[in-house]
Coordinates of C-alpha atoms in Angstrom, one line a residue:
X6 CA 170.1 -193.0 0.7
X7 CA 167.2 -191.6 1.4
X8 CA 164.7 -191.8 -2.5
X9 CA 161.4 -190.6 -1.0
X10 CA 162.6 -188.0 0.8
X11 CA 160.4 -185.7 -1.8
X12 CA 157.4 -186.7 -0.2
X13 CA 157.8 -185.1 2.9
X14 CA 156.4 -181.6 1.9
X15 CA 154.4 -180.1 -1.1
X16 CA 155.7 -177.9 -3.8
X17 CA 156.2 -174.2 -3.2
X18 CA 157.1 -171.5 -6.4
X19 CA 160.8 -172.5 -6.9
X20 CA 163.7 -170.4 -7.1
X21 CA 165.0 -171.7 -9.9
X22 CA 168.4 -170.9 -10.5
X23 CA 171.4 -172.6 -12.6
X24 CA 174.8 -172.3 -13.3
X25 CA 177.8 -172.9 -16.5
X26 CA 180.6 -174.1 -15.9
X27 CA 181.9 -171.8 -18.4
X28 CA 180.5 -168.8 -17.6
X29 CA 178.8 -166.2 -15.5
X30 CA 177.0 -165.6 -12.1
X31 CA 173.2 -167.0 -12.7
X32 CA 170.0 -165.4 -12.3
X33 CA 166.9 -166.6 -10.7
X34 CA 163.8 -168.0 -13.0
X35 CA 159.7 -167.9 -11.5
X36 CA 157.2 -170.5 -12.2
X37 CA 153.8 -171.1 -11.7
X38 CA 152.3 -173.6 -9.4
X39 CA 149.6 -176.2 -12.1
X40 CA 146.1 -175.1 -11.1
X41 CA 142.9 -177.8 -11.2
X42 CA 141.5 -175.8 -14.6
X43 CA 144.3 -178.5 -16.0
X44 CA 146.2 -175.7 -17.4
X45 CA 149.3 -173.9 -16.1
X46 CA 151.8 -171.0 -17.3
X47 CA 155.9 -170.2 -17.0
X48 CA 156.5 -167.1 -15.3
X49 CA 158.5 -164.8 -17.6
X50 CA 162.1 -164.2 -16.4
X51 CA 162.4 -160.9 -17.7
X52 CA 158.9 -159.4 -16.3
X53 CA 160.6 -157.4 -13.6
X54 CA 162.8 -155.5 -15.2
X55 CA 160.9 -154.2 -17.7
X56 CA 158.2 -153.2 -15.3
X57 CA 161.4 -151.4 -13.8
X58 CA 162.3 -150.0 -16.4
X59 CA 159.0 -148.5 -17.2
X60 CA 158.2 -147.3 -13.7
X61 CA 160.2 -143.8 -13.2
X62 CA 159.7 -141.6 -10.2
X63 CA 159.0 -137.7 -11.2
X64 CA 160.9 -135.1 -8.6
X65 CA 158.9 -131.9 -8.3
X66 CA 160.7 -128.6 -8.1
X67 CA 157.9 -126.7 -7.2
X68 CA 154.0 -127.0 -6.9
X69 CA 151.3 -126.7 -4.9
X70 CA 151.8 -125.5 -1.5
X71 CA 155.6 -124.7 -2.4
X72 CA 156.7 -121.0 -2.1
X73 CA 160.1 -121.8 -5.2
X74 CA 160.1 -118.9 -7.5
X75 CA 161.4 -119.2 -11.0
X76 CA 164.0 -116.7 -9.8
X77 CA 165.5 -118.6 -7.1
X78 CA 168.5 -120.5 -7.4
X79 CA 167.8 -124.2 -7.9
X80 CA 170.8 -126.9 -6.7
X81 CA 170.8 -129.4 -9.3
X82 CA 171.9 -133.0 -8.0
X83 CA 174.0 -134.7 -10.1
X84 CA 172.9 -137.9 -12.1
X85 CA 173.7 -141.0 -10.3
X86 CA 175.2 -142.5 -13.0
X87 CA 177.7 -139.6 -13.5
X88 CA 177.9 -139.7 -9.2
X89 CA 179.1 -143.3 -9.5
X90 CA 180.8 -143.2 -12.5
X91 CA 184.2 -143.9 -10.8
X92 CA 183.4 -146.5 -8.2
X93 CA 184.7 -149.7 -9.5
X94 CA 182.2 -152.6 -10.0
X95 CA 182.2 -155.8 -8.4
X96 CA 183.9 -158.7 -10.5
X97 CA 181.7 -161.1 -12.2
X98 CA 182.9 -164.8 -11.5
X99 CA 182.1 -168.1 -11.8
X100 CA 180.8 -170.0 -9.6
X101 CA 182.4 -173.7 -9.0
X102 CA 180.8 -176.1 -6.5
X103 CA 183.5 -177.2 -4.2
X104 CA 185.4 -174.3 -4.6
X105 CA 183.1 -171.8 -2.6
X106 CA 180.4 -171.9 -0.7
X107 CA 177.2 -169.2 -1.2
X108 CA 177.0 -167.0 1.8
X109 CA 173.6 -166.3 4.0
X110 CA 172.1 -163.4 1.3
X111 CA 174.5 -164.6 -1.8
X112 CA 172.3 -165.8 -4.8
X113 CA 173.1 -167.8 -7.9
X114 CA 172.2 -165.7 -11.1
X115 CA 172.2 -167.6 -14.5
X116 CA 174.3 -166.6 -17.3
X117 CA 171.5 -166.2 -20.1
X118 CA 173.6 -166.2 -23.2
X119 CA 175.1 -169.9 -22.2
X120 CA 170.8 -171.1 -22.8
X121 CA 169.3 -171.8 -25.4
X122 CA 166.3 -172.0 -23.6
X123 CA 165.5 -172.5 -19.7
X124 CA 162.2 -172.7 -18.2
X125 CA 161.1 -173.7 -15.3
X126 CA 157.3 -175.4 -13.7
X127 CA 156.1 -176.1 -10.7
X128 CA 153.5 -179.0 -9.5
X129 CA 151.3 -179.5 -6.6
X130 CA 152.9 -182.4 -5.6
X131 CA 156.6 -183.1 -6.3
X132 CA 157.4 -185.8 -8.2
X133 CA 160.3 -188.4 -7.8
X134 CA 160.2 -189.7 -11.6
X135 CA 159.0 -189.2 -15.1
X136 CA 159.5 -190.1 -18.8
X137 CA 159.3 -188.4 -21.6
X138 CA 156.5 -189.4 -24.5
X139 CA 157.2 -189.4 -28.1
X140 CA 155.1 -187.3 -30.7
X141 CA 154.4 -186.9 -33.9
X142 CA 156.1 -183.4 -34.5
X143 CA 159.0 -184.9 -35.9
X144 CA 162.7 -185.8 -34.8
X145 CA 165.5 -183.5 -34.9
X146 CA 163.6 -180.4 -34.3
X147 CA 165.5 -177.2 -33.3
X148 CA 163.4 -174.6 -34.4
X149 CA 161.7 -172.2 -31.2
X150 CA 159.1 -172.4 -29.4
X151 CA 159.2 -176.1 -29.0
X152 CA 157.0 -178.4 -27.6
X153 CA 157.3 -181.8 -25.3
X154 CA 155.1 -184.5 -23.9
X155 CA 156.1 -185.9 -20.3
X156 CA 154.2 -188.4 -18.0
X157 CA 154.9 -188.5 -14.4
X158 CA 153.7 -189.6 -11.1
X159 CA 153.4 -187.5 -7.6
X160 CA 154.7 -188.0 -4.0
X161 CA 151.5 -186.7 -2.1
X162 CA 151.0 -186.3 1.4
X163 CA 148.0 -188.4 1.6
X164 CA 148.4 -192.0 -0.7
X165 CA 145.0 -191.5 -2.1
X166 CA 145.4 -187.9 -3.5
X167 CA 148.6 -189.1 -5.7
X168 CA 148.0 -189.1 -9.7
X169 CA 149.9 -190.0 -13.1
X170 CA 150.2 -186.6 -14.9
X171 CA 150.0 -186.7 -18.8
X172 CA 151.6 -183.3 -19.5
X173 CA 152.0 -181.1 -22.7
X174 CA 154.9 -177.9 -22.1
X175 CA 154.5 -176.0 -24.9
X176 CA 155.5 -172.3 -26.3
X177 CA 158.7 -173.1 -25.3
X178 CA 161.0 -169.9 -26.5
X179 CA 164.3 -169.3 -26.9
X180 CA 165.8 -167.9 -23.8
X181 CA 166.4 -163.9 -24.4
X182 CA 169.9 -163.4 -25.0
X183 CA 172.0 -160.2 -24.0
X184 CA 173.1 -157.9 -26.9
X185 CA 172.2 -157.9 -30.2
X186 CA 174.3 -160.0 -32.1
X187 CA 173.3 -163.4 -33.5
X188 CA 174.9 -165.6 -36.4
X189 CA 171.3 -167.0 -37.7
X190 CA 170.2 -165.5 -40.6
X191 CA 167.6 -167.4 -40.4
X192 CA 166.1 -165.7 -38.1
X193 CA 164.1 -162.7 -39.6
X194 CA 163.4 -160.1 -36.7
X195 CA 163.9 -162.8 -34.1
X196 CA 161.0 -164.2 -34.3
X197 CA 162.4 -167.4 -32.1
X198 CA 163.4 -164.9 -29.4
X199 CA 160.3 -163.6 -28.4
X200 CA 159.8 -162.9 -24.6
X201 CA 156.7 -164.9 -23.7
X202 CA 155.4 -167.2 -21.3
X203 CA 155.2 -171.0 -21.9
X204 CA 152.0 -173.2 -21.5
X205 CA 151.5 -175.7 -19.5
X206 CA 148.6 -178.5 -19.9
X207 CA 148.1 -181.6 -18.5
X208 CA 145.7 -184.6 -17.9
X209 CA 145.6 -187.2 -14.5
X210 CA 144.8 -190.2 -13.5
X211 CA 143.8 -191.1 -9.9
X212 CA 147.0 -193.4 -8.5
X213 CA 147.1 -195.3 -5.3
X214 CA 150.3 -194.4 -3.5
X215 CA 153.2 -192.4 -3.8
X216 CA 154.8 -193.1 -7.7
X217 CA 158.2 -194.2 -7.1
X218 CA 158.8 -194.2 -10.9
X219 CA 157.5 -194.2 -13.9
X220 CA 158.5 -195.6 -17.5
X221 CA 156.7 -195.0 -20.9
X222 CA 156.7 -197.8 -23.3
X223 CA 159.7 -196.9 -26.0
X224 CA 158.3 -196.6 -29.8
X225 CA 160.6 -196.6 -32.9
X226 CA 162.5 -193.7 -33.6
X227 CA 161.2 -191.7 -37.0
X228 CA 158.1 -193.6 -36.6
X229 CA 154.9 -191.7 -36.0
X230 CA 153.4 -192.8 -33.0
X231 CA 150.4 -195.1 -32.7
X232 CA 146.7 -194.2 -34.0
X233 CA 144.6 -193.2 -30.9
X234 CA 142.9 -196.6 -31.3
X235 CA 146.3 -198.2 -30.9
X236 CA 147.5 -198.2 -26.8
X237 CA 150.6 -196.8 -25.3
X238 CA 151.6 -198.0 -22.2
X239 CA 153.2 -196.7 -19.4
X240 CA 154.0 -198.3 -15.8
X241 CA 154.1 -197.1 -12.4
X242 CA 156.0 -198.6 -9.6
X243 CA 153.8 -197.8 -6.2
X244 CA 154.9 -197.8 -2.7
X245 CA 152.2 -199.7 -1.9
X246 CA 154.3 -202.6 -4.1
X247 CA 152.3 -202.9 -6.7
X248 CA 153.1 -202.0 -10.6
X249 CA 150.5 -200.6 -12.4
X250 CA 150.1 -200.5 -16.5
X251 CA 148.3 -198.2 -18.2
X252 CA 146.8 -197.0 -21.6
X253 CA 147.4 -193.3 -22.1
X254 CA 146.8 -193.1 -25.5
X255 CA 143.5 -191.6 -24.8
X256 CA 144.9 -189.0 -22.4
X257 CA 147.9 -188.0 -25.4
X258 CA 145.4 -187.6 -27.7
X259 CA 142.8 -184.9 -25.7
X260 CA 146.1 -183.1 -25.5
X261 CA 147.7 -183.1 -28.7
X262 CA 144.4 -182.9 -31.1
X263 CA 142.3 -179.8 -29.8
X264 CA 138.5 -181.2 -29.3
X265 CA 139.5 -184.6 -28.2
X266 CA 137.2 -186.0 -25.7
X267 CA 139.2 -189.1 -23.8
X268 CA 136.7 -191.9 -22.2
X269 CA 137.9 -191.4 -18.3
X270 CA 136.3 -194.9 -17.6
X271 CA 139.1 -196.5 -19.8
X272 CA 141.8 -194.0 -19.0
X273 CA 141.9 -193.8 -15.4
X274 CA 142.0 -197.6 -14.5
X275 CA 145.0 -199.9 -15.2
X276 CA 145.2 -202.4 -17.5
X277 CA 147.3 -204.7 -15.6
X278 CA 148.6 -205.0 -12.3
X279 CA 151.9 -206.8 -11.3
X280 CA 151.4 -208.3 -8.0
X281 CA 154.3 -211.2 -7.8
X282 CA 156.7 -208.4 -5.7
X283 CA 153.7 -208.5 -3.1
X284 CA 153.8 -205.7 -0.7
X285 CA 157.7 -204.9 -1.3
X286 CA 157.9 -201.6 -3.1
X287 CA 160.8 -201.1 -5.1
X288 CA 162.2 -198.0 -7.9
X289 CA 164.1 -200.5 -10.4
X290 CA 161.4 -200.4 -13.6
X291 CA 162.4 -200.9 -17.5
X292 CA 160.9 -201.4 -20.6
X293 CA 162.9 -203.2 -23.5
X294 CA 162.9 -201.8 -26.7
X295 CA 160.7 -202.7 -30.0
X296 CA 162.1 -205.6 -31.7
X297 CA 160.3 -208.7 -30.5
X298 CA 156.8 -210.0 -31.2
X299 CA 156.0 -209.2 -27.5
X300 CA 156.4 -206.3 -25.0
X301 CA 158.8 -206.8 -21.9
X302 CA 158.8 -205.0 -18.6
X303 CA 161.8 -205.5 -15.9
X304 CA 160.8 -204.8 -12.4
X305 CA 162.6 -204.7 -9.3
X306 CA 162.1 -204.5 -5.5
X307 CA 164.3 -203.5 -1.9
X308 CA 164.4 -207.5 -1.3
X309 CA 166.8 -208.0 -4.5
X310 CA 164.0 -210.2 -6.4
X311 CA 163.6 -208.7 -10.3
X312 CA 160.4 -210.0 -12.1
X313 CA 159.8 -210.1 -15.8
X314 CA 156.0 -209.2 -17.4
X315 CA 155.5 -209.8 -21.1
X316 CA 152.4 -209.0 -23.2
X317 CA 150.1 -211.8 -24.5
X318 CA 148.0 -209.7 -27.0
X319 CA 145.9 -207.5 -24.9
X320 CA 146.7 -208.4 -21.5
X321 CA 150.3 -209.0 -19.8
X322 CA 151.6 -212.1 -17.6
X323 CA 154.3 -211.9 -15.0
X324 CA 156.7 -215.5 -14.7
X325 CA 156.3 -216.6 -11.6
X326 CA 160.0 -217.6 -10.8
X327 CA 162.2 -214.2 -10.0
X328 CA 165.8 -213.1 -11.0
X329 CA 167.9 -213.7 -7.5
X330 CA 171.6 -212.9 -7.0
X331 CA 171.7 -209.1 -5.6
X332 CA 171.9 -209.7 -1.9
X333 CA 170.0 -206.0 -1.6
X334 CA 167.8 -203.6 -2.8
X335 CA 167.4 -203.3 -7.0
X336 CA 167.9 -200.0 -7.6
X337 CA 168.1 -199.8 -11.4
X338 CA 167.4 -202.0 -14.2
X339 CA 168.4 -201.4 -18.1
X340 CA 167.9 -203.9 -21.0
X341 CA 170.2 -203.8 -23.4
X342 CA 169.8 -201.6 -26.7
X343 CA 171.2 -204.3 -29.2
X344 CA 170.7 -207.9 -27.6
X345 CA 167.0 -208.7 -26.9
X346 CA 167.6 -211.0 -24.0
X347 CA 170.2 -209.2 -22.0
X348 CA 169.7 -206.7 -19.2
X349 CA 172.0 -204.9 -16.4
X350 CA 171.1 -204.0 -12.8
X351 CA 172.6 -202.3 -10.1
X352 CA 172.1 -203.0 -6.1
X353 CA 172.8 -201.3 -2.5
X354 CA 175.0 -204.7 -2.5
X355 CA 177.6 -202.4 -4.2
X356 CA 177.3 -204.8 -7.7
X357 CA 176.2 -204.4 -11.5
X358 CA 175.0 -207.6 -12.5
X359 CA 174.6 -208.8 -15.9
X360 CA 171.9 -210.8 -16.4
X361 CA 170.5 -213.6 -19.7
X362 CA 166.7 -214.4 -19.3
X363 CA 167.5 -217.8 -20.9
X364 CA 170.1 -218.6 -18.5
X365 CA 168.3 -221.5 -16.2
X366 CA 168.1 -220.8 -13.0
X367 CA 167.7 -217.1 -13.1
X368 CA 171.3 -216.2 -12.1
X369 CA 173.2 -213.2 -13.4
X370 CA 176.2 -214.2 -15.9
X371 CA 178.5 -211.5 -14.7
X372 CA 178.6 -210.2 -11.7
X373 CA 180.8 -207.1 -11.0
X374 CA 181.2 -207.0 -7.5
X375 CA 182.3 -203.2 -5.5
X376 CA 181.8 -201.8 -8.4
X377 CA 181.3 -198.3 -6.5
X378 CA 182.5 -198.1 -2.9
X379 CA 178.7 -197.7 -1.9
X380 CA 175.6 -198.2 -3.2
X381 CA 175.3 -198.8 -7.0
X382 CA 171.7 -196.0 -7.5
X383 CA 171.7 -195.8 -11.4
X384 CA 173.0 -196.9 -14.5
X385 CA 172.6 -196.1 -18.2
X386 CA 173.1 -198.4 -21.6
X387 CA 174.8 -196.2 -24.1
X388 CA 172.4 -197.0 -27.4
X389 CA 175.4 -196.2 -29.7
X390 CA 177.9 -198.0 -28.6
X391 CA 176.4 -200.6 -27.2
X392 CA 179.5 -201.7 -25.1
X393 CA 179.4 -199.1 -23.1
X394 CA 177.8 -199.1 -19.4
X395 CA 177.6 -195.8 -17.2
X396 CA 176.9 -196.2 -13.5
X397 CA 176.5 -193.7 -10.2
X398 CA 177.1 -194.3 -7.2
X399 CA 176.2 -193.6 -3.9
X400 CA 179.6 -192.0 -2.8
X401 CA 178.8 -189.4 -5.8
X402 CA 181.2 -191.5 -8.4
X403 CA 180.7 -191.8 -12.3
X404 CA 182.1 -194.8 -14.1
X405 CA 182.1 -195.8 -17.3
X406 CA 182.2 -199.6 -18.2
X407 CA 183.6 -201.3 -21.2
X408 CA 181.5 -205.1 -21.4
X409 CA 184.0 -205.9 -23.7
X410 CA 186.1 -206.5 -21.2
X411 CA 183.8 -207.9 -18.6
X412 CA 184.5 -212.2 -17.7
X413 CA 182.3 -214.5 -16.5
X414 CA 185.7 -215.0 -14.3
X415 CA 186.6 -211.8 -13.4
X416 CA 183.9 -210.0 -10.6
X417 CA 186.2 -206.5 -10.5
X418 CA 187.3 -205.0 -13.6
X419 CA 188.4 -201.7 -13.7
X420 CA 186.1 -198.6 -15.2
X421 CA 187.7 -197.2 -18.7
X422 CA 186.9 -194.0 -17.0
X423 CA 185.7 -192.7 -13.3
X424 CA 185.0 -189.5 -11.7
X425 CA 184.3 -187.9 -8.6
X426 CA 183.1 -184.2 -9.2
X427 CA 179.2 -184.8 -7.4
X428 CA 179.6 -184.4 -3.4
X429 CA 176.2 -186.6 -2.8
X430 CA 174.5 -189.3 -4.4
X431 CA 174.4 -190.0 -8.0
X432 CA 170.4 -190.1 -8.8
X433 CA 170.2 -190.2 -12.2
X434 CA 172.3 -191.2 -15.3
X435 CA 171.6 -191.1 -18.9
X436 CA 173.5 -191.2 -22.0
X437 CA 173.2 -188.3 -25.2
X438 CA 170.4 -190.6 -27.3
X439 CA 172.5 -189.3 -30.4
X440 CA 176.1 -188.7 -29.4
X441 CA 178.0 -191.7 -28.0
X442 CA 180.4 -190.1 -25.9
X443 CA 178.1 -187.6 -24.2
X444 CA 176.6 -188.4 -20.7
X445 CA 174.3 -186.3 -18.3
X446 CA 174.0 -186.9 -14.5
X447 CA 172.5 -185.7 -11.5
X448 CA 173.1 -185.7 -8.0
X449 CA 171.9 -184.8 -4.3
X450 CA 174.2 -182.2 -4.3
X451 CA 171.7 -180.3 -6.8
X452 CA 173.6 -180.4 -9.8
X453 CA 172.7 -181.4 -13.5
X454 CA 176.1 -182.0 -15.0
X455 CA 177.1 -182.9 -19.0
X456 CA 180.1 -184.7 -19.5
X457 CA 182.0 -185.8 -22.9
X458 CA 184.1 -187.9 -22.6
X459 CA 185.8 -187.3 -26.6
X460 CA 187.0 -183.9 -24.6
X461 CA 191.0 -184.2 -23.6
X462 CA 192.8 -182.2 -21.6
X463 CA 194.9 -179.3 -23.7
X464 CA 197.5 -178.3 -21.1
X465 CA 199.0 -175.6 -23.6
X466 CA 195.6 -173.5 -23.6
X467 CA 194.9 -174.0 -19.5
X468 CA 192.2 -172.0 -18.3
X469 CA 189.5 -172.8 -15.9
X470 CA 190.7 -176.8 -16.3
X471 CA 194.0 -176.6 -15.0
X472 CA 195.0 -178.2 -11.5
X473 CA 194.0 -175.6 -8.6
X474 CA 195.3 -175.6 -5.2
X475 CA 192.1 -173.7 -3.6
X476 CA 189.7 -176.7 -4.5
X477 CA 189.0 -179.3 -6.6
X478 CA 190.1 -179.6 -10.1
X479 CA 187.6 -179.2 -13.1
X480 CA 187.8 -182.4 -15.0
X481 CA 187.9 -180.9 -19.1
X482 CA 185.0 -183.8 -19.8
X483 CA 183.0 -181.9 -17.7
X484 CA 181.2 -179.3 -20.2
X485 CA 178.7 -177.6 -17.9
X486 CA 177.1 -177.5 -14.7
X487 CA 173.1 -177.2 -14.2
X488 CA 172.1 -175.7 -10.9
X489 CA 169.1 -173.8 -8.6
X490 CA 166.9 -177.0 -8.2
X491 CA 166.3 -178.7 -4.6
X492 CA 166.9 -182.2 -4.2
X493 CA 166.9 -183.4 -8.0
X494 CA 165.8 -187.1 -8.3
X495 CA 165.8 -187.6 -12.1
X496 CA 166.6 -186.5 -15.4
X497 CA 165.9 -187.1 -19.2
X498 CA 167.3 -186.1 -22.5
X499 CA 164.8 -185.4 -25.1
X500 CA 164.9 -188.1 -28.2
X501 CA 163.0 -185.7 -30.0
X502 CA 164.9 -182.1 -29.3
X503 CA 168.6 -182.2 -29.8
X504 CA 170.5 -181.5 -26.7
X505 CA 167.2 -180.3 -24.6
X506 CA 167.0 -182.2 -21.0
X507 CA 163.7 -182.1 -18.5
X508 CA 164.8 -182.8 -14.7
X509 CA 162.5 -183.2 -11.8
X510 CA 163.1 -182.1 -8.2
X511 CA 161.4 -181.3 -5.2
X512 CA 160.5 -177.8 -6.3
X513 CA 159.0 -179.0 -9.4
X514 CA 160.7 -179.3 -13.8
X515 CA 163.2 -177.9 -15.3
X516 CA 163.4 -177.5 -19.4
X517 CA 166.7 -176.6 -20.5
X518 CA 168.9 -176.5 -23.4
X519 CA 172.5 -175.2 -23.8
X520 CA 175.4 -174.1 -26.2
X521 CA 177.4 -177.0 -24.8
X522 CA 176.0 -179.5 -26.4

């Protein structure tokens, strides 16, 4: 599959629509292209039709130059809503990928009342990856407008015009609901619901070559982040083959404390460069969580070599010796969330390999060969039930894994669960950071899809999960579809924001939360 496919062209306004699985016909959101002044706007959804509303057309009965005398007999048209009283109204459906296909001047409207919130940006340059930064505004938050800190790198036309983008989205408000009715009393003249446009602000950093992805350094959940004299790292993997580390502490701050003046010099240089994969370029990047004395980074290239850098104080060293047993490109790499030595990857060889940095030799333990009938793209460690491994494919499949049941002896075990709803690659995976059994995935058939896998199948109330003979059937773990982005390459849950994701695509972000999960 084709990953930097992005590249190809810059950014234009998107057309940003999306889709439930559960519910209506979707409308189309605006954004705002991010201007050099380092700041950037939403476009309000509902603009337009209050500007309708408010525009009205007078019809003159008589004036100058007109001969109609009060006398006269007037014919009075009748209203057009009283004219077309009677003519029945098209049905409002849902719209199910597989099941039918948009024609030439059909267009996707979103069903507000099934957001909490959706927004939409767009960049100069599209960007193939990002992470999202932790802040100080506290954990759990669900109270409107919201706020989020991203990094991310670009795919520009020309190597040397690429950056790293420190970004700040916030005014983030609830999305406008239809009706009046609402079940929080909480909220006193709905104050959360106001119509406004959200900000956008952001900070670069000159980068050579395209960004193939990017990875912040994870920091301790309910922990406040650093002091400003303290760094935070991220790292870039370039096309050029290099991996690049940087402290953007400096950069967070001038954007989160109002008056911050960041020293460029410091900022806009790396702090280490990893130069053992040579001039291979790769996408497989991971940082391992807090827990150890030192601070691990995972990188892999196309030639199936995976390196390991760790910090030594201030500065970082890469071992020399690589990880070798994929027979083809790394395409993902995961440590694990409860063992500090143990990490997954996935290859185009078709395997997930599990791997031991003490093992000698730098050999994978377990080795789980065709584990998707293509290319293995993406794969996910579930952080609450640490046994749990989720995986997309190239052929557009989902699987679960249970490492419980995984043998040094045994190179095909079967997936606890599987399925086949995405018609294109799978391009990004990621499990609920505070649910176990929920999953998000994207795919190259532009969908964002949420899954839960606790959800069975009730056969006594049907509905739109029974078995169809006109398509495909709706799998019940499937809670809602995410659509009106162009060729989506990644996507994040927030750790911060319960049930709010951020995806990236060729026509720029997405912020989006729903009443699914």
């Amino acid at each position: 599959m084709s990953k930097r496919a992005a590249a190809e062209e810059s950014v234009l306004p998107s057309k940003t629509q999306a889709i439930d699985n559960n519910g209506e016909l979707l409308q189309p959101q605006r954004s705002h292209l991010l201007n050099g002044d380092e700041m950037g706007e939403f476009e309000d959804a509902w603009e337009d039709e209050i500007e309708e509303e408010q525009h009205d057309t007078d019809v003159k009965m008589g004036g100058e130059g007109t001969d109609v005398d009060d006398d006269d007999d007037v014919e009075v048209l009748p209203a057009v809503e009283e004219e077309n009283e009677d003519v029945p109204q098209p049905a409002r459906t849902t719209y199910i990928p597989g099941r039918y296909k948009l024609a030439k001047d059909e267009i996707l409207e979103p069903d507000q009342s099934v957001y909490l919130a959706l927004h939409s940006m767009a960049v100069n340059w599209p960007c193939l990856s990002f992470d999202i930064l932790r802040d100080n505004l506290g954990d759990e938050r669900a109270r409107f407008p919201m706020t989020s800190y991203i990094v991310a790198g670009t795919q520009a036309k020309v190597s040397k015009n690429n950056e790293v983008l420190v970004m700040k989205m916030s005014q983030l408000h609830k999305t406008q609901q239809d009706g009046d009715d609402s079940d929080d009393e909480d909220d006193d003249d709905d104050a959360d619901n106001l119509d406004e446009d959200a900000v956008l602000e952001y900070r670069s950093i000159s980068h050579l070559g395209g960004v193939n992805r990017i990875r912040a350094q994870p920091l301790p959940a309910g922990q406040p982040i650093p002091s400003v004299a303290q760094p935070y790292y991220i790292s870039t993997w370039s096309e050029t083959g290099k991996v690049n580390i940087f402290d953007i502490r400096p950069l967070f701050e001038s954007l989160a404390v109002p008056g911050f003046a960041p020293d460029k010099t410091l900022a806009n240089s790396p702090i280490f460069t990893v130069t053992a994969h040579g001039h291979t370029e790769g996408f497989a990047m991971d940082w391992a969580a807090s827990g150890t004395s030192s601070l691990r980074l995972l990188t892999g290239d196309i030639h199936s070599k995976i390196y390991l850098t760790t910090s030594t104080g201030s500065s970082f060293n890469t071992l020399t010796q690589p990880f070798t047993s994929h027979t083809s490109s790394v395409e993902d790499l995961q440590w694990s969330p409860s063992e500090p030595t143990i990490f997954a990857s996935c290859s185009a060889d078709q395997s997930i390999r599990i791997w031991d940095v003490r093992v000698r030799g730098r050999r994978s333990v377990i080795g789980l060969e065709m584990a998707h009938e293509s290319d293995v793209n993406v794969i996910s460690w579930n952080k609450l039930s640490t046994y749990l491994l989720l995986s997309g494919g190239d052929e557009g499949g989902l699987k679960v894994w249970d490492l419980r049941n995984f043998k040094e002896s045994q190179s095909k075990p079967s997936p606890v669960a599987a399925f086949t709803w995405h018609e294109a690659p799978v391009t990004s995976v990621e499990w609920h950071p505070t649910e176990d059994s929920i999953f998000a995935a994207s795919g190259s058939d532009d969908q964002v899809t949420l899954w839960d896998l606790a959800v069975e199948h009730d056969e006594e109330e049907g509905g739109i999960n029974e078995d169809s003979q006109d398509g495909k059937d709706i799998p019940p773990q499937l809670l809602f579809v995410h659509q009106g982005q162009e060729e989506i390459k990644e996507l994040h849950w927030h750790p911060q924001i319960p049930g709010a994701v951020i995806t990236t695509a060729l026509d720029g972000f997405n912020f989006f939360k729903t009443i699914s999960v």
